[in-house]
N, CA, C and O atoms as a DFTB+ gen file, in Angstrom:
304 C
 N C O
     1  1      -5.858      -4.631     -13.466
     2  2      -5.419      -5.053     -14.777
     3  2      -5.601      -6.556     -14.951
     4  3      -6.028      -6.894     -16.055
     5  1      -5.383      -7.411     -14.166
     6  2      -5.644      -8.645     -14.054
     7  2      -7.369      -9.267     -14.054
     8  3      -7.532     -10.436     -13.702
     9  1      -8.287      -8.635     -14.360
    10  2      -9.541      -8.121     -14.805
    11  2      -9.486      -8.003     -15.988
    12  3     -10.600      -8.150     -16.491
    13  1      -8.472      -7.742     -16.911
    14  2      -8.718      -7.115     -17.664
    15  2      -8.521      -8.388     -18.435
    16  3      -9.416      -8.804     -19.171
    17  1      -7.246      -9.097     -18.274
    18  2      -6.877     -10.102     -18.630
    19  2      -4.827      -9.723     -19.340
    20  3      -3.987     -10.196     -20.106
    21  1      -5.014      -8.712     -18.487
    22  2      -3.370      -8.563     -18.273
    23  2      -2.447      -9.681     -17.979
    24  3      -2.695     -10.354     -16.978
    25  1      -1.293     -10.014     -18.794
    26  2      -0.367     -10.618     -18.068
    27  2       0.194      -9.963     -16.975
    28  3       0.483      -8.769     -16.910
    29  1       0.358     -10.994     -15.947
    30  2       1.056     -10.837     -14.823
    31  2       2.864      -9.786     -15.055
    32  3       3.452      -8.867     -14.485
    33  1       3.100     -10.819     -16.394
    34  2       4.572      -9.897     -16.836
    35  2       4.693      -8.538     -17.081
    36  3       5.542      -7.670     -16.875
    37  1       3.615      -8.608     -17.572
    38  2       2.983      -6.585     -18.133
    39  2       2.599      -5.971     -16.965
    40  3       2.814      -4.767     -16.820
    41  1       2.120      -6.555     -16.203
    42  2       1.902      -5.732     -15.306
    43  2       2.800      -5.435     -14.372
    44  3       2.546      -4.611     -13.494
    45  1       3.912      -6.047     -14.448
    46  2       5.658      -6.056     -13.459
    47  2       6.628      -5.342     -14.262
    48  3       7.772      -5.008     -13.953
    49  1       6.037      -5.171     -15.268
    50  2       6.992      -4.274     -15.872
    51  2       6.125      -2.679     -16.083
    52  3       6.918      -1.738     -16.088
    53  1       5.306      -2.456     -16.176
    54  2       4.455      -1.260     -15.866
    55  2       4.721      -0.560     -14.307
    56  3       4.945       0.633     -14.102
    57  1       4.648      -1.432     -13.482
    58  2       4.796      -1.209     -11.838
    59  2       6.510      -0.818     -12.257
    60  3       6.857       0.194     -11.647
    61  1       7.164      -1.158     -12.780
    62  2       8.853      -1.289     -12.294
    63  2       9.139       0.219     -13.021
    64  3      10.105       0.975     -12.921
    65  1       8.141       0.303     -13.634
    66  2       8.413       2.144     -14.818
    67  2       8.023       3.009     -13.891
    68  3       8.610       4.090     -13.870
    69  1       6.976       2.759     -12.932
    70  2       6.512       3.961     -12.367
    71  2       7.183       4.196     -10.312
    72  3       7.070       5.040      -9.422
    73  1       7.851       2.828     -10.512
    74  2       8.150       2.790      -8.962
    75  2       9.484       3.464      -8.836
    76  3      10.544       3.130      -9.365
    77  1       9.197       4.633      -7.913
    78  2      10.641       5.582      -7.520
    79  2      10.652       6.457      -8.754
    80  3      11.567       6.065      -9.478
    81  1       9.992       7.511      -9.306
    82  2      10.003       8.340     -10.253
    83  2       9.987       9.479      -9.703
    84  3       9.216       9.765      -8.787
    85  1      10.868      10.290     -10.218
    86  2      11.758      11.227      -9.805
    87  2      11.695      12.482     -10.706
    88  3      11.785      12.531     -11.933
    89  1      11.511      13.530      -9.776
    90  2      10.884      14.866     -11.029
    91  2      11.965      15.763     -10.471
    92  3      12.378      15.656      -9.316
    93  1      12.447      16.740     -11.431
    94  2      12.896      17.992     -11.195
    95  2      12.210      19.083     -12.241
    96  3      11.777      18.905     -13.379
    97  1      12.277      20.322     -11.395
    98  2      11.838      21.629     -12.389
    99  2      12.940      22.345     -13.050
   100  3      14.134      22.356     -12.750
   101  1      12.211      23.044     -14.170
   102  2      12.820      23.560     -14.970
   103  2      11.968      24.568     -14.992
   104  3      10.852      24.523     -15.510
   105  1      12.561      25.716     -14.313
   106  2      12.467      27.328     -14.180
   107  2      12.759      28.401     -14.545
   108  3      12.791      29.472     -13.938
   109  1      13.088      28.022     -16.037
   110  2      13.714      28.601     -17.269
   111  2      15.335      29.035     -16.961
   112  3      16.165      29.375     -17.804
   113  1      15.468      28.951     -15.924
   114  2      17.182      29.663     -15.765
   115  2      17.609      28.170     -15.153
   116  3      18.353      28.157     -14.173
   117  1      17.219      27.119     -15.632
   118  2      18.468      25.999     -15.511
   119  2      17.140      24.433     -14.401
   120  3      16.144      24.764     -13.759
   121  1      17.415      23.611     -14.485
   122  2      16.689      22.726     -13.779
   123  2      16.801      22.492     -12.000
   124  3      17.827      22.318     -11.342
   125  1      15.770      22.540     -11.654
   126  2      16.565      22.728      -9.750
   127  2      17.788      21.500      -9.105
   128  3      17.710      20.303      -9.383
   129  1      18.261      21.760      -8.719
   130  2      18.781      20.593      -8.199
   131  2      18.142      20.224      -7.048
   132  3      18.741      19.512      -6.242
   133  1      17.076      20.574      -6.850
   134  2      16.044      19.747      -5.344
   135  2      15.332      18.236      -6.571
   136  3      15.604      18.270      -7.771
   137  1      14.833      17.572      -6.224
   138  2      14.249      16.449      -6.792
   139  2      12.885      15.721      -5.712
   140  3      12.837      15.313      -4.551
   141  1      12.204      15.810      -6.503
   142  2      10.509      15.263      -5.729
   143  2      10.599      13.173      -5.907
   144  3      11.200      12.643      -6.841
   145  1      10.249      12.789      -5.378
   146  2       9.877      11.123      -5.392
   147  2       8.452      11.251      -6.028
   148  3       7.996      12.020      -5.182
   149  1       7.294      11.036      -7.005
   150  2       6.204      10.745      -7.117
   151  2       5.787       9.909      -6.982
   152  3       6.094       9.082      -7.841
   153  1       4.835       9.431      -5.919
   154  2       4.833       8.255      -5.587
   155  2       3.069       7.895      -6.176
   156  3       2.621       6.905      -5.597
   157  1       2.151       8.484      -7.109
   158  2       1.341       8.121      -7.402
   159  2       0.758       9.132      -8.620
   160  3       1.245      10.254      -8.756
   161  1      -0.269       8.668      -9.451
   162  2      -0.657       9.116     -11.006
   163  2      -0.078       8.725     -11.723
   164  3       0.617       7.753     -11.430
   165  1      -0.042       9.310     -13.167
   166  2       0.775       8.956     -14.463
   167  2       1.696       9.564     -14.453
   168  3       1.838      10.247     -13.439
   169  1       2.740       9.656     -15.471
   170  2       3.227      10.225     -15.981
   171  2       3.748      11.099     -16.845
   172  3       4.058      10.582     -17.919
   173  1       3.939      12.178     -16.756
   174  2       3.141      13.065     -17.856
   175  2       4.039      12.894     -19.383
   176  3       5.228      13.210     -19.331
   177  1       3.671      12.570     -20.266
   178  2       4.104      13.112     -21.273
   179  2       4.944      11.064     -21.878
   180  3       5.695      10.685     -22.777
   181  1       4.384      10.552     -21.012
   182  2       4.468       8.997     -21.096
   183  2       3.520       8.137     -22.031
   184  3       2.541       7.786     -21.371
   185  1       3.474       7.751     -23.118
   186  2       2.497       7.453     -24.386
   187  2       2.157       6.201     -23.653
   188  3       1.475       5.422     -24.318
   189  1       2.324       5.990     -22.997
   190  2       1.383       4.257     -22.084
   191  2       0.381       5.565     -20.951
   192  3      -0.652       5.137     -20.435
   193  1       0.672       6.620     -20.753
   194  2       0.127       7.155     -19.563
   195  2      -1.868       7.160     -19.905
   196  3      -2.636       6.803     -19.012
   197  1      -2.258       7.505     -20.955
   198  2      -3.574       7.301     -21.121
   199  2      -4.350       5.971     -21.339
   200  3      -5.505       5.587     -21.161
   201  1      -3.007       5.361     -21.879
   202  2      -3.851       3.844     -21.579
   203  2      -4.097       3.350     -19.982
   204  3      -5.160       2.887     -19.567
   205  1      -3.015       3.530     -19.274
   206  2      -3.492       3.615     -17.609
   207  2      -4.780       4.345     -17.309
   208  3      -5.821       3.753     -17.024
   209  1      -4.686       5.396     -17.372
   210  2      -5.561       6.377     -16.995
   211  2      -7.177       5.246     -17.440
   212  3      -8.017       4.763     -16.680
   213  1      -7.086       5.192     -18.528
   214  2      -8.554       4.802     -19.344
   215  2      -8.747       3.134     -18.657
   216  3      -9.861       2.669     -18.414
   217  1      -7.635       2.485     -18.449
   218  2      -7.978       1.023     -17.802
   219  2      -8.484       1.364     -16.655
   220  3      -9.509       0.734     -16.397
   221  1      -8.010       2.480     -15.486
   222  2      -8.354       2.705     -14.466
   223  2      -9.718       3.162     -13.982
   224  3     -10.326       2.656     -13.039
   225  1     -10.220       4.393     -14.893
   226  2     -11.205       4.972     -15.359
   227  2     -12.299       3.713     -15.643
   228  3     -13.149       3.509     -14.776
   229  1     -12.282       2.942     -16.752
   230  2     -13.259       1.944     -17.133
   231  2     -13.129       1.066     -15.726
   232  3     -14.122       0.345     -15.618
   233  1     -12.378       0.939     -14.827
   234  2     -12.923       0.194     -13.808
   235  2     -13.484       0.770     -13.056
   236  3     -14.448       0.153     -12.603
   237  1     -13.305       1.925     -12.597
   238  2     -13.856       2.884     -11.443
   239  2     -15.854       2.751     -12.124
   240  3     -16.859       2.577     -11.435
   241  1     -15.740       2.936     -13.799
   242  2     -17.575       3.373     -13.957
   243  2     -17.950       1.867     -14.214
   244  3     -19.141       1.569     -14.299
   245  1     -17.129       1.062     -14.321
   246  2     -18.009      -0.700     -14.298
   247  2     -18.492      -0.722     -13.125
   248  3     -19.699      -0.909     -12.969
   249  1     -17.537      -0.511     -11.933
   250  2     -17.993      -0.755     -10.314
   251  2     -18.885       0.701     -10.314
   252  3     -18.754       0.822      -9.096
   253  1     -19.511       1.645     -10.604
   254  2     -20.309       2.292     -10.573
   255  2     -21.727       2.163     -10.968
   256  3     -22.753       2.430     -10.343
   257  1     -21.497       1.586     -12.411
   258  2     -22.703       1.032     -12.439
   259  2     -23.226      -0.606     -11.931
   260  3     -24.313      -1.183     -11.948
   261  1     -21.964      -0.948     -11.527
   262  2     -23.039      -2.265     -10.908
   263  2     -23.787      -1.810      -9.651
   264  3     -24.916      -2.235      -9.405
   265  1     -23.045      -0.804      -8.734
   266  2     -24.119      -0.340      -7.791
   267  2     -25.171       0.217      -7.877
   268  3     -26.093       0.059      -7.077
   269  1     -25.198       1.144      -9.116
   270  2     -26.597       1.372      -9.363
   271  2     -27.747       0.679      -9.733
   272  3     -28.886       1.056      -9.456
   273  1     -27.365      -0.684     -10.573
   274  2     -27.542      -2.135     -10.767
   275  2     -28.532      -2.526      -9.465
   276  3     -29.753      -2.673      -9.515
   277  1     -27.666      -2.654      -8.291
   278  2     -28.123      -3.036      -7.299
   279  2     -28.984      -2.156      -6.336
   280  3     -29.491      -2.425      -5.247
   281  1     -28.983      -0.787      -7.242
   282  2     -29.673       0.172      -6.179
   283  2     -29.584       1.165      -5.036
   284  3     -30.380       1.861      -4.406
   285  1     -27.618       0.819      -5.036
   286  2     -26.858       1.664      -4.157
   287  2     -27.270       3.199      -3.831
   288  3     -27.391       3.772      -2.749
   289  1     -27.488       3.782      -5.540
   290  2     -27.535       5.367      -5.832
   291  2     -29.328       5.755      -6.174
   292  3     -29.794       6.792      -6.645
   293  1     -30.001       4.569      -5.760
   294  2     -31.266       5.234      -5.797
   295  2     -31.897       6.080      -4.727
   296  3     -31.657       5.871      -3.538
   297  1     -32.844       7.200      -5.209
   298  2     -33.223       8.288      -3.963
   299  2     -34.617       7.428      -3.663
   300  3     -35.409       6.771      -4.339
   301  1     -34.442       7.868      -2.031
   302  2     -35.630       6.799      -1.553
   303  2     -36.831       8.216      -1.540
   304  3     -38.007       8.026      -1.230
């Protein structure tokens, strides 16, 4: 994100939403009382969650095509 030209603040408060997130199911007869830690992806149903996704995404195919750029993915 700091690539991107993210503040440092935005990005400490993005990290502080997703650190220690905590899921339970709902199994139609009531929610479990077991509880999961998620410790990585989005969040589902989180209206910032596709803007992550798509910042992440556009970095993964920039660094894709610069290797091809350089010739990484050519068949010899």
């Amino acid at each position: 994100m700091l690539s991107k030209r993210i503040s440092t603040h935005l990005i400490t408060i993005i990290q502080r939403m997703y650190k220690e997130n905590i899921i339970r199911v709902n199994a139609g007869n009531g929610i479990s009382e077991d509880s999961r830690v998620i410790t990585q992806g989005v969040r589902q149903g989180c209206p910032f969650s596709p803007v992550l996704f798509n910042l992440y995404l556009d970095e993964v195919i920039r660094i894709w095509l610069q290797k091809i750029k350089a010739g990484k993915y050519l068949n010899s």
